[in-house]
PDB file of C-alpha atoms and ligand atoms in Angstrom:
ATOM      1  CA  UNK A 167      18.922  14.860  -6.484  1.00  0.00           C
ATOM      2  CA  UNK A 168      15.276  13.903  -5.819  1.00  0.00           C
ATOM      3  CA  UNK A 169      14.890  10.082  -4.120  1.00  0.00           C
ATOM      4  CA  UNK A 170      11.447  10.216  -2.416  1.00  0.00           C
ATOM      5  CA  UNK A 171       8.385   8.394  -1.715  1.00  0.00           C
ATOM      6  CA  UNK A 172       5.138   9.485  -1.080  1.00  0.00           C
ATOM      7  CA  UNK A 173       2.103   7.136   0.315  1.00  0.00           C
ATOM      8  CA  UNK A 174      -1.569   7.387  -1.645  1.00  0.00           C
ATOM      9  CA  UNK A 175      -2.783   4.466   0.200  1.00  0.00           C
ATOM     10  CA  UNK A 176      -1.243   2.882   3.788  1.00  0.00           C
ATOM     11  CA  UNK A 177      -4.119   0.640   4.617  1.00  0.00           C
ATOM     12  CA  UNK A 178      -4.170  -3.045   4.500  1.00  0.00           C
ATOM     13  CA  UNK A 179      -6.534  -5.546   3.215  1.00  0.00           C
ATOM     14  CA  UNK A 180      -9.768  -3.065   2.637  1.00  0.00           C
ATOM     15  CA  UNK A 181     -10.462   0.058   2.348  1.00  0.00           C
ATOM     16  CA  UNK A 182     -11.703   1.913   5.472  1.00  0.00           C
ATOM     17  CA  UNK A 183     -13.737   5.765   5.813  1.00  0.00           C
ATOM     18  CA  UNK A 184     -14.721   7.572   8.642  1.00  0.00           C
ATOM     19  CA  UNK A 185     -13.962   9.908  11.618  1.00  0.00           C
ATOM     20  CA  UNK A 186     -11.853   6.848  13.082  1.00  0.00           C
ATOM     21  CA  UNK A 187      -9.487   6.650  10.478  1.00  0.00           C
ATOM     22  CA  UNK A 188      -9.199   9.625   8.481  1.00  0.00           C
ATOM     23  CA  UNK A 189      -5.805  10.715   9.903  1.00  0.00           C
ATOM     24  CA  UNK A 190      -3.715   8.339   8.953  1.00  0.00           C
ATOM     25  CA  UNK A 191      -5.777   7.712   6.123  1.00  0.00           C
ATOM     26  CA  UNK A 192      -8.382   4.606   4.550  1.00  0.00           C
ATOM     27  CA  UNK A 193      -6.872   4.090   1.188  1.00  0.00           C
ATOM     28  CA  UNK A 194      -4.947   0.230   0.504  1.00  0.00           C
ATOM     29  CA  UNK A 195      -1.649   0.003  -0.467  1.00  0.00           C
ATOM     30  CA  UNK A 196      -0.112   2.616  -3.240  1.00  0.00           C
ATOM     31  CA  UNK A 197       3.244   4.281  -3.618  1.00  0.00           C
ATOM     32  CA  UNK A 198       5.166   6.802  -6.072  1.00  0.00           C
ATOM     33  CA  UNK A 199       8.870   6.540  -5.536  1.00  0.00           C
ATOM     34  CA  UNK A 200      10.546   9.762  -7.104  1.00  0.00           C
ATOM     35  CA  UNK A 201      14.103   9.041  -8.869  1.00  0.00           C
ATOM     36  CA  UNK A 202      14.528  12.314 -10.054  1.00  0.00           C
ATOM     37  CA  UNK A 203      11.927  12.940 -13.212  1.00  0.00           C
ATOM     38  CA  UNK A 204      11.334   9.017 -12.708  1.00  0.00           C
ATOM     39  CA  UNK A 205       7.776   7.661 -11.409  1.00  0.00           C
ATOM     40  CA  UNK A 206       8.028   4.139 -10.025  1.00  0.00           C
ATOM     41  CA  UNK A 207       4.839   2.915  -8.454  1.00  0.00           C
ATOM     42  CA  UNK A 208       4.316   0.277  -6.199  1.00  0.00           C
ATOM     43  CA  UNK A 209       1.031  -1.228  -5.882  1.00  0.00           C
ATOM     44  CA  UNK A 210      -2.243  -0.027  -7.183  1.00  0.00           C
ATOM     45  CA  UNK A 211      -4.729  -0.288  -4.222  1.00  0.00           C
ATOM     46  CA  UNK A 212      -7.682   2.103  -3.847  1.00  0.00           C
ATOM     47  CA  UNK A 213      -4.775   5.192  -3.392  1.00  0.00           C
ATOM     48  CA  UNK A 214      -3.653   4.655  -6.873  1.00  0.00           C
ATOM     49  CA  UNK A 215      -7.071   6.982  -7.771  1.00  0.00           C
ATOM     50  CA  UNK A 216      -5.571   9.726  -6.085  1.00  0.00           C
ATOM     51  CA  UNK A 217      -2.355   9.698  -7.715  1.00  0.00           C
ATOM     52  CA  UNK A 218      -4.118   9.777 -11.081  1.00  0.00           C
ATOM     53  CA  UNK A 219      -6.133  12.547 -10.530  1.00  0.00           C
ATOM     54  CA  UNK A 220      -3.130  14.726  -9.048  1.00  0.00           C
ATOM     55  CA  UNK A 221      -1.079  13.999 -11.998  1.00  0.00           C
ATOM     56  CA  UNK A 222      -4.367  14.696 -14.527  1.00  0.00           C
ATOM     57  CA  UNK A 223      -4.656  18.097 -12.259  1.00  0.00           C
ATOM     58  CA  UNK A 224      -0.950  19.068 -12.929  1.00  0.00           C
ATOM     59  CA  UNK A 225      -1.111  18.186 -16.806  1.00  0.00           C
ATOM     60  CA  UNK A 226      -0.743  22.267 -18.409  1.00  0.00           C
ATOM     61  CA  UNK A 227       0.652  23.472 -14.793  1.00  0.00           C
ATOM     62  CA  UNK A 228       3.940  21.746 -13.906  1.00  0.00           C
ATOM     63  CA  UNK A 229       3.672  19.590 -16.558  1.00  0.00           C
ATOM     64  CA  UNK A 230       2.659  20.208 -20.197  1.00  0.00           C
ATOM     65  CA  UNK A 231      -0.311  18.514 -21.098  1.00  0.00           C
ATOM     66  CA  UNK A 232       1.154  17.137 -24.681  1.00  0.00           C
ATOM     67  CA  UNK A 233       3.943  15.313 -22.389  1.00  0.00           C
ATOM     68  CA  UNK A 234       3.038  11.316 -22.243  1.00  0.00           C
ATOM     69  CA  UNK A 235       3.193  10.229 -18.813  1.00  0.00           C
ATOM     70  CA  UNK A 236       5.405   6.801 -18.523  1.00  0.00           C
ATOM     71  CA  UNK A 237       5.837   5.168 -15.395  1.00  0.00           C
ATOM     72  CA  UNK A 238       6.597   1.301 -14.055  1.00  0.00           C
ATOM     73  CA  UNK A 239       4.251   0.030 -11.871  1.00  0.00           C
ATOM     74  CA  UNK A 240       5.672  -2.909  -9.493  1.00  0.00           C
ATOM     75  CA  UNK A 241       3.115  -5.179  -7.953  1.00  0.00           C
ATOM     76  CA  UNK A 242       3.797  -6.880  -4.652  1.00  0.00           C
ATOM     77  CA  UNK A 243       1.292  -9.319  -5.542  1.00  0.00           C
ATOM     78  CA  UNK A 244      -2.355  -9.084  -6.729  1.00  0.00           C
ATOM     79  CA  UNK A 245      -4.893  -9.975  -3.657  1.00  0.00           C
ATOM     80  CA  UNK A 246      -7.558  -7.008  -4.228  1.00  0.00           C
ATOM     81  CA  UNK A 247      -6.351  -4.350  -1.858  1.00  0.00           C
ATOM     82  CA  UNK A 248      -3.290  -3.983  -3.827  1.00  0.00           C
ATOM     83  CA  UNK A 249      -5.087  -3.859  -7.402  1.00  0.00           C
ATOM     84  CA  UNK A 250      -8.173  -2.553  -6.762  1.00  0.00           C
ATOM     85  CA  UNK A 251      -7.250   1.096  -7.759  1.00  0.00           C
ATOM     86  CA  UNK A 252      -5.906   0.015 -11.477  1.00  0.00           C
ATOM     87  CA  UNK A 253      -9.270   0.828 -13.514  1.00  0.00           C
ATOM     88  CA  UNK A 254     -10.027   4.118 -11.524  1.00  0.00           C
ATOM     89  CA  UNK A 255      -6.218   5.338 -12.641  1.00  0.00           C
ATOM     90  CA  UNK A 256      -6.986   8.120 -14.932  1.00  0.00           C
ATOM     91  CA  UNK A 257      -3.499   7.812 -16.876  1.00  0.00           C
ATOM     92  CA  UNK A 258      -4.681   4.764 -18.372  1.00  0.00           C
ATOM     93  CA  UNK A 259      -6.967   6.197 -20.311  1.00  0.00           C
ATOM     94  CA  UNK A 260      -4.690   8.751 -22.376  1.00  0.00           C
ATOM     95  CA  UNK A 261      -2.881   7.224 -25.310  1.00  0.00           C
ATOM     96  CA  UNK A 262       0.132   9.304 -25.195  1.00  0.00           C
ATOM     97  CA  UNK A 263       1.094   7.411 -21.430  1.00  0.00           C
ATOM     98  CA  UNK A 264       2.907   4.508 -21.374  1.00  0.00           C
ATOM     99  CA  UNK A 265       2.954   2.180 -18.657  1.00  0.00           C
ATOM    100  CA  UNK A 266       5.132  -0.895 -17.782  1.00  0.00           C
ATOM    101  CA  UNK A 267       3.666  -3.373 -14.926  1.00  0.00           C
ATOM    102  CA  UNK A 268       5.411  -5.830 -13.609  1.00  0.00           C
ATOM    103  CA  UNK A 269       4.453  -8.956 -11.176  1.00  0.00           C
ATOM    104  CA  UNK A 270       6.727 -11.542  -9.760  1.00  0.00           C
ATOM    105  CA  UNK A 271       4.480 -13.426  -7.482  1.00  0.00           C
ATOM    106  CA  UNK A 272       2.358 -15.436  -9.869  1.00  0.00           C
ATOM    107  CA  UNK A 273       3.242 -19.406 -10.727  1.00  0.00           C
ATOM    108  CA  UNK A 274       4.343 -21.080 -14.031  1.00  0.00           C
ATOM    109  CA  UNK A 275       1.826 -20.241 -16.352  1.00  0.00           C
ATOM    110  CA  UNK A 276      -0.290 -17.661 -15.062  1.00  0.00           C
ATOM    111  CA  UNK A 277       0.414 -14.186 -16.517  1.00  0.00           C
ATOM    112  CA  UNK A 278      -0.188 -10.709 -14.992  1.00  0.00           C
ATOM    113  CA  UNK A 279      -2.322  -9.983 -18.209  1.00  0.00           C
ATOM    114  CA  UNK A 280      -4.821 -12.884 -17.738  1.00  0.00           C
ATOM    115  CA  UNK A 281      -4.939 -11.703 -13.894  1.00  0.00           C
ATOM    116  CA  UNK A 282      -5.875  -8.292 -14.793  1.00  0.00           C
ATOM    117  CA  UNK A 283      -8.339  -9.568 -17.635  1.00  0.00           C
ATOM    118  CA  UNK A 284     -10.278 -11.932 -14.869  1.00  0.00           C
ATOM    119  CA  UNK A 285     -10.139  -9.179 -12.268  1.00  0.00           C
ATOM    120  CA  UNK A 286     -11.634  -6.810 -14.927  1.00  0.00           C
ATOM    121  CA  UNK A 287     -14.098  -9.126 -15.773  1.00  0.00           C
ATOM    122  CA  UNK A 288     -18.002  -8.751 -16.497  1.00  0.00           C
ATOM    123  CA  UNK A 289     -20.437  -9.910 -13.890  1.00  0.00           C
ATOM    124  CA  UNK A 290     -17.426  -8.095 -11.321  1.00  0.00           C
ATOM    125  CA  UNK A 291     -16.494  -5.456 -13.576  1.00  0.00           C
ATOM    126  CA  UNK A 292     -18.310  -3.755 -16.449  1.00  0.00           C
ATOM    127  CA  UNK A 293     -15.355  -3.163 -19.091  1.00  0.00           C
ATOM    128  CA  UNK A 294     -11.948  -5.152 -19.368  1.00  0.00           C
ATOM    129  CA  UNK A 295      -8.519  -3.826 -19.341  1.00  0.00           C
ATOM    130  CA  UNK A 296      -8.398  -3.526 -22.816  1.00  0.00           C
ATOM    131  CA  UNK A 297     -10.384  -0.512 -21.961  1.00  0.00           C
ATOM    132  CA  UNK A 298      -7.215   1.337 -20.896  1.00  0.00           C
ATOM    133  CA  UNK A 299      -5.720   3.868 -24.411  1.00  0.00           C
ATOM    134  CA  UNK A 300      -2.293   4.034 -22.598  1.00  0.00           C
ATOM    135  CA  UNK A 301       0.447   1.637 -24.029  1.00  0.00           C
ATOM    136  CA  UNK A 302       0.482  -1.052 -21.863  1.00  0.00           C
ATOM    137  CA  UNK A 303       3.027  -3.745 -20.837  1.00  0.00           C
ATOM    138  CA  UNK A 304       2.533  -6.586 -18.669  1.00  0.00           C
ATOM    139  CA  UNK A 305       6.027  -8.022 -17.610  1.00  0.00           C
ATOM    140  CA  UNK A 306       6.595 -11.184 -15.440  1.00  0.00           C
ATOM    141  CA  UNK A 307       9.940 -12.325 -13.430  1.00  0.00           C
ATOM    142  CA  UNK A 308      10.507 -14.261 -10.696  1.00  0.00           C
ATOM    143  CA  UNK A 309      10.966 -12.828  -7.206  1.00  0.00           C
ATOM    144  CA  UNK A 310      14.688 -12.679  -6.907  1.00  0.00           C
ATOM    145  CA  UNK A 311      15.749 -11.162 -10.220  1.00  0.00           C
ATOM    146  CA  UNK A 312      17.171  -7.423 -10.293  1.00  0.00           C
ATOM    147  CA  UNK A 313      15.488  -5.009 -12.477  1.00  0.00           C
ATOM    148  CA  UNK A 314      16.394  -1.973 -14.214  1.00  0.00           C
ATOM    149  CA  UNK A 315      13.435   0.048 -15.204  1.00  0.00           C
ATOM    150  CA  UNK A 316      15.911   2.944 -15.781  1.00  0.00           C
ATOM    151  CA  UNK A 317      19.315   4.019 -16.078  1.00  0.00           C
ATOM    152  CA  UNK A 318      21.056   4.485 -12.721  1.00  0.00           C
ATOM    153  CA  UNK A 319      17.946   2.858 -10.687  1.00  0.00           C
ATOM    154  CA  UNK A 320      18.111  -0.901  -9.905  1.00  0.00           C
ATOM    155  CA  UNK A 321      15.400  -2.905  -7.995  1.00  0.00           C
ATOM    156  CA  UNK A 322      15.748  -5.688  -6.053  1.00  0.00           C
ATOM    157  CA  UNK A 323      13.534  -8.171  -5.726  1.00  0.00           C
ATOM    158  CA  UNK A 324      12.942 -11.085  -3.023  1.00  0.00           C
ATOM    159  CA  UNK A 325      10.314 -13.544  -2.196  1.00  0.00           C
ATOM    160  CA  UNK A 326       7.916 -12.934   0.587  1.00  0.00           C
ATOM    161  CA  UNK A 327       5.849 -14.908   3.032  1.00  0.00           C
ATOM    162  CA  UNK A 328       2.166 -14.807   1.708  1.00  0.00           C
ATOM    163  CA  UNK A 329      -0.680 -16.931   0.360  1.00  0.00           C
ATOM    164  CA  UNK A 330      -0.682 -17.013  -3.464  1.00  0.00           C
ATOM    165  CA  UNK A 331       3.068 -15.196  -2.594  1.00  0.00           C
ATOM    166  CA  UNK A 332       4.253 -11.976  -2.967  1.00  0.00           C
ATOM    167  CA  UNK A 333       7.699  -9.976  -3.881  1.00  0.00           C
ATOM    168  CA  UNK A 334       9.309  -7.906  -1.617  1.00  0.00           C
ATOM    169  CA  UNK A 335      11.102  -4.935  -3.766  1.00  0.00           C
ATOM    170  CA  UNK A 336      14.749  -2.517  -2.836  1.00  0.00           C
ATOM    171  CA  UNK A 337      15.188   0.499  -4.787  1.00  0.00           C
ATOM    172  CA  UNK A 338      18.968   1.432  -5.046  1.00  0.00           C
ATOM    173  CA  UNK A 339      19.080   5.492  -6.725  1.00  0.00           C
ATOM    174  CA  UNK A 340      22.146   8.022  -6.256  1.00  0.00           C
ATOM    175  CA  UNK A 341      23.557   6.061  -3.332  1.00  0.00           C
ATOM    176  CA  UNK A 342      20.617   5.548  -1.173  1.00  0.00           C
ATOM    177  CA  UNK A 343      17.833   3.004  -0.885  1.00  0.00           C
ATOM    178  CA  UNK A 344      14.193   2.143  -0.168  1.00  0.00           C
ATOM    179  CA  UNK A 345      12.437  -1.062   0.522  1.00  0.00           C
ATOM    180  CA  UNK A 346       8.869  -2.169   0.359  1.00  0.00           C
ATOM    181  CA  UNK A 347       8.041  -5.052   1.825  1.00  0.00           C
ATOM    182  CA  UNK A 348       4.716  -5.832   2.371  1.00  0.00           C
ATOM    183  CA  UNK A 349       2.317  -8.188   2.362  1.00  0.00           C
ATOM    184  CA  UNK A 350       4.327 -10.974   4.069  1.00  0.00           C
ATOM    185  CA  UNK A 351       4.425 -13.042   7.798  1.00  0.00           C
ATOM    186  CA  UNK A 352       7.243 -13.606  10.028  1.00  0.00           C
ATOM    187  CA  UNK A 353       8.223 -17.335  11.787  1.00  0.00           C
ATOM    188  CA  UNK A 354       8.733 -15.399  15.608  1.00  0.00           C
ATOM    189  CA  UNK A 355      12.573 -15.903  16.450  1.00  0.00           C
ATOM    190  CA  UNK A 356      13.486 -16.992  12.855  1.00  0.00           C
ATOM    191  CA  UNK A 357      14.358 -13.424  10.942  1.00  0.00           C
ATOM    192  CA  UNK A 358      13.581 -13.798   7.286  1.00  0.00           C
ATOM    193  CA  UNK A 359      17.232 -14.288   5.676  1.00  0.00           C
ATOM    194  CA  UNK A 360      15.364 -13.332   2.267  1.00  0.00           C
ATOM    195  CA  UNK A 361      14.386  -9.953   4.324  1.00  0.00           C
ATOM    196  CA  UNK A 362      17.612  -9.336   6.002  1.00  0.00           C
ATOM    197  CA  UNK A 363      19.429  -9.865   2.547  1.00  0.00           C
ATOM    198  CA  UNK A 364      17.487  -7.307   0.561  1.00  0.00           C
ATOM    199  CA  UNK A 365      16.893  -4.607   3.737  1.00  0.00           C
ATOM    200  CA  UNK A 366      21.320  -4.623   4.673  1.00  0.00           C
ATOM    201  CA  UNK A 367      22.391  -0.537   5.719  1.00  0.00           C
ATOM    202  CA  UNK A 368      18.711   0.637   3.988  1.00  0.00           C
ATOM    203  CA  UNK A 369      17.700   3.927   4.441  1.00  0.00           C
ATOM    204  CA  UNK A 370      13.927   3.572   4.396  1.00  0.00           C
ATOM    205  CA  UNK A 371      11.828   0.044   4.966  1.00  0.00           C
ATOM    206  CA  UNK A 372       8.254  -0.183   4.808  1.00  0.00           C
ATOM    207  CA  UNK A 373       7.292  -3.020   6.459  1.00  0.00           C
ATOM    208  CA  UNK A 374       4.207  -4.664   6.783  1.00  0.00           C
ATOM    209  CA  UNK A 375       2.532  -4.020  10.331  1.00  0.00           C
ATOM    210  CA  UNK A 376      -0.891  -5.582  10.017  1.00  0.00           C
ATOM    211  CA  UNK A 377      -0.359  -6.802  13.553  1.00  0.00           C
ATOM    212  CA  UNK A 378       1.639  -5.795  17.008  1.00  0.00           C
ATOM    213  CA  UNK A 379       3.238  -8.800  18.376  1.00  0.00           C
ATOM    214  CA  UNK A 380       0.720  -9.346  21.227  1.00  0.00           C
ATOM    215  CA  UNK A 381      -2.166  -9.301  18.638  1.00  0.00           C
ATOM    216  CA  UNK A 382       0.173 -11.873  16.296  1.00  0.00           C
ATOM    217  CA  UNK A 383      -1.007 -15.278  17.475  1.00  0.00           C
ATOM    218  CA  UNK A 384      -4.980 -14.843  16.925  1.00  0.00           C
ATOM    219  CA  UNK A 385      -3.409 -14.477  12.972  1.00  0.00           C
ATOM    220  CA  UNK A 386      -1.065 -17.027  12.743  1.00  0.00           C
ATOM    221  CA  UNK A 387      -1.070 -18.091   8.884  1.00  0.00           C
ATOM    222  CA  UNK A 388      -2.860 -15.107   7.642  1.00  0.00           C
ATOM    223  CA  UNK A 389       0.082 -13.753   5.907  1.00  0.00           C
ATOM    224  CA  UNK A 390       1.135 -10.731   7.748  1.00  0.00           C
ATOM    225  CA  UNK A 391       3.337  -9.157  10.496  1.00  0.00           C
ATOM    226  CA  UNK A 392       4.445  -6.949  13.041  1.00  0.00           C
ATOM    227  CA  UNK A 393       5.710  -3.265  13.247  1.00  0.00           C
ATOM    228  CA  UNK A 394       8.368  -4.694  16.351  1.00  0.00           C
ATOM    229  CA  UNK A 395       9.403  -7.672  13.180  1.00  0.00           C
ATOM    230  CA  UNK A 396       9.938  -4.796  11.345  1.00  0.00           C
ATOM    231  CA  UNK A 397      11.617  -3.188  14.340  1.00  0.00           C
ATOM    232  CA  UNK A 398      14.169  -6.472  14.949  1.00  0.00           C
ATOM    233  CA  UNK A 399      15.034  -6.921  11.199  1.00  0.00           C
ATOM    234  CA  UNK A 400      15.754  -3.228  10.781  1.00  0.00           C
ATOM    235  CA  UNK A 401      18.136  -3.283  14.190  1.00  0.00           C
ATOM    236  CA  UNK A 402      19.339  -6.776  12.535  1.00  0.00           C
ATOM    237  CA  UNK A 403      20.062  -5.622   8.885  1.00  0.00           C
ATOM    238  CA  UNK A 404      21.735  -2.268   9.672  1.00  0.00           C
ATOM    239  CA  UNK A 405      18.567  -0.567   8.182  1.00  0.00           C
ATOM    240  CA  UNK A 406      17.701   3.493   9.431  1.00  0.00           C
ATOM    241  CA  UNK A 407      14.205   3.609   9.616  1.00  0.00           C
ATOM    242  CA  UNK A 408      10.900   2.040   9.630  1.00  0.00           C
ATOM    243  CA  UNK A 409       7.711   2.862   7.826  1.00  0.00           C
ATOM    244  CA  UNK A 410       5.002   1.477  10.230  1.00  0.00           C
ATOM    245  CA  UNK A 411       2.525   0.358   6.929  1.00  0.00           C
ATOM    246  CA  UNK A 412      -0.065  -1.954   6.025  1.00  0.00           C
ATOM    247  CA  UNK A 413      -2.111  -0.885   9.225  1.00  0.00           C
ATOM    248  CA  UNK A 414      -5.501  -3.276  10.035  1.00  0.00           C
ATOM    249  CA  UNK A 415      -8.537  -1.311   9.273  1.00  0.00           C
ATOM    250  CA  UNK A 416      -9.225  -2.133  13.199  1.00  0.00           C
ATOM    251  CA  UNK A 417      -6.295  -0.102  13.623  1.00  0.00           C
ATOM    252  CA  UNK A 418      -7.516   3.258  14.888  1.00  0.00           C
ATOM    253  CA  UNK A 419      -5.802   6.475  14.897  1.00  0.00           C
ATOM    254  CA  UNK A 420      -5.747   6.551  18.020  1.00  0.00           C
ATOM    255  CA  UNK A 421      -4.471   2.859  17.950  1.00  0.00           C
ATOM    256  CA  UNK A 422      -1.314   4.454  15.582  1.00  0.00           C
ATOM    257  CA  UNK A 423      -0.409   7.425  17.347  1.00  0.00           C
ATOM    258  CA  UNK A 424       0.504   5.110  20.706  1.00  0.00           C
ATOM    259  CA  UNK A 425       2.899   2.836  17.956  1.00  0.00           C
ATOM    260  CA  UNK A 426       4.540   5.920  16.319  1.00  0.00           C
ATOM    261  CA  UNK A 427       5.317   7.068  20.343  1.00  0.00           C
ATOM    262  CA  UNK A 428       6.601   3.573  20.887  1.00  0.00           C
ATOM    263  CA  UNK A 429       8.104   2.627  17.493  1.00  0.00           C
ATOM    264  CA  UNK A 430       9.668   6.279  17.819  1.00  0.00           C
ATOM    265  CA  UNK A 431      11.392   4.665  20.691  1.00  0.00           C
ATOM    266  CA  UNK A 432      12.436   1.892  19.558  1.00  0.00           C
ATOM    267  CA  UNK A 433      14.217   3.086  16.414  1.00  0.00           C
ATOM    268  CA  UNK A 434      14.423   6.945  16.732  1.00  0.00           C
ATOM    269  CA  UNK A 435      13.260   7.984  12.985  1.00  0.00           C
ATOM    270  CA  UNK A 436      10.859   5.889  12.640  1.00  0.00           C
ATOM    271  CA  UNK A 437       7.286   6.314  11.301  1.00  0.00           C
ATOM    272  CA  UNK A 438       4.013   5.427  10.929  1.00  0.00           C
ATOM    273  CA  UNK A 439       2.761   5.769   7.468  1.00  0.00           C
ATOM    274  CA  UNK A 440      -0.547   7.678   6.404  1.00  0.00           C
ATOM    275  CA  UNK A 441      -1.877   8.798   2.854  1.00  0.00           C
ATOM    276  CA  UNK A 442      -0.234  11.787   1.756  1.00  0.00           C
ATOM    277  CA  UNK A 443       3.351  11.529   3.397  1.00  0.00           C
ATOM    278  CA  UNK A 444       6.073  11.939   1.370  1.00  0.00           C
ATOM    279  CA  UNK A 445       9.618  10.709   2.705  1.00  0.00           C
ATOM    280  CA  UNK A 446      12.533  11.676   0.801  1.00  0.00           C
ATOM    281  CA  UNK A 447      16.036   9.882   1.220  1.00  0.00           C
ATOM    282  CA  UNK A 448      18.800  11.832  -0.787  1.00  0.00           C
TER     283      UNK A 448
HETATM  284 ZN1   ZN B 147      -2.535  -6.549   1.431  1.00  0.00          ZN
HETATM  285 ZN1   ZN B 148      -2.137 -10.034   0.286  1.00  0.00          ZN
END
């Protein structure tokens, strides 16, 4: 069995290049989960590109070229770091793929297709979605629900802490489980019961660490956390290890290496995330 993910983008709110950052990598928020011959993805910031071209690149080597690509693509929310990838995603323009992308963030009304349609939208963008060959579906719920993109492979779903809101996801395959929970803010000394609730005896939680706790209170209301949060509702929740993600482009790498030594400490396993890991659970 195959359970894995691997991080194309770690970064949070914009993308960052340079000598500074090019360890742990510049790219906003993008994941490919791995249930076996399953693709979930989670997010679609400026990573997503990457992911695209590696699968174009294996089309006719480890996979045959006249295979369609289908995938579900699970948005926390969609605030521009975590979209901005979607029309640079080379998949989307083959008509054999088919893609299913689902949002349960947005309010009464509001659809993930007229998001995407006013996001890809001329003076800001040149073409609109309807650009894209691939099938597409655009799918709505409401943070909370369980989904089943797939037989054996149920995701959870909870509401996060965020302006405009976001949905924190669990991803229960072959016994083990993986939770992505980012873009959301902690109330210090109140654990998120939401949190606790979907994170109980997880394997793998990435968290978002936008902030350490003594940075925290310059960004009170801006929608983010803490790698120790993470830390304490791991410990809490009965959760093995943190993924250290979401990392301020301020964030340095030299900045990361001294919270991997300390988060290493904290809760032995731990990590912090950069592009290109890949974590597997089974
Ligand atoms: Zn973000
Ligand atoms: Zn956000």
């Amino acid at each position: 069995m195959t359970f894995s993910v691997r991080f194309w983008g770690v970064r949070g709110s914009i993308a960052c290049s340079g000598p500074r950052t090019a360890r742990y990598g510049g790219n906003t928020s993008s994941l490919e989960v791995r249930c076996d011959e399953r693709m979930l993805l989670f997010d679609a910031g400026t990573g997503l590109r990457y992911l695209g071209n590696e699968l174009i690149k294996n089309e006719g080597v480890s996979r045959p070229a006249s295979l369609p690509l289908e995938a579900d693509l699970f948005l926390t929310h969609t605030h521009f770091d975590h979209v901005a990838g979607l029309p640079f995603f080379k998949p989307f323009f083959k008509s054999q793929n088919r893609f299913r992308l689902w949002a349960g963030h947005l309010v009464e009304g509001m659809t993930l297709r007229r998001v995407l349609g006013e996001f890809m939208m001329s003076p800001l963008f040149p073409v609109p979605p309807q650009i894209f060959r691939a099938r597409m579906e655009y799918r709505e719920f409401k943070a909370g629900e369980t989904l089943r993109p797939a037989e054996g492979i149920a995701v959870r779903t909870t509401l996060l802490n965020h302006p405009d809101g976001a949905t924190g996801y669990r991803v229960d395959y072959g016994g083990h489980s993986i939770c992505y929970l980012t873009d959301t803010e902690h109330v210090p000394g109140a654990p998120d019961r939401n949190i606790l609730g979907l994170i109980a005896g997880a394997d793998l939680v990435i968290y978002d660490s936008m902030y350490t706790d003594a940075e925290y209170d310059a960004y009170v209301g801006w929608g983010h956390s803490t790698w120790q949060e993470g830390v304490r509702l791991c410990r809490a929740a009965g959760a093995k290890r943190l993924a250290v993600f979401h990392h301020d482009p301020e964030h340095d790498d030299d900045m990361l290496d001294g919270i991997a030594r300390e988060v290493e400490k904290e809760l032995p396993g731990s990590i912090v995330a950069r592009d290109g890991l890949v974590v597997a659970v089974d």
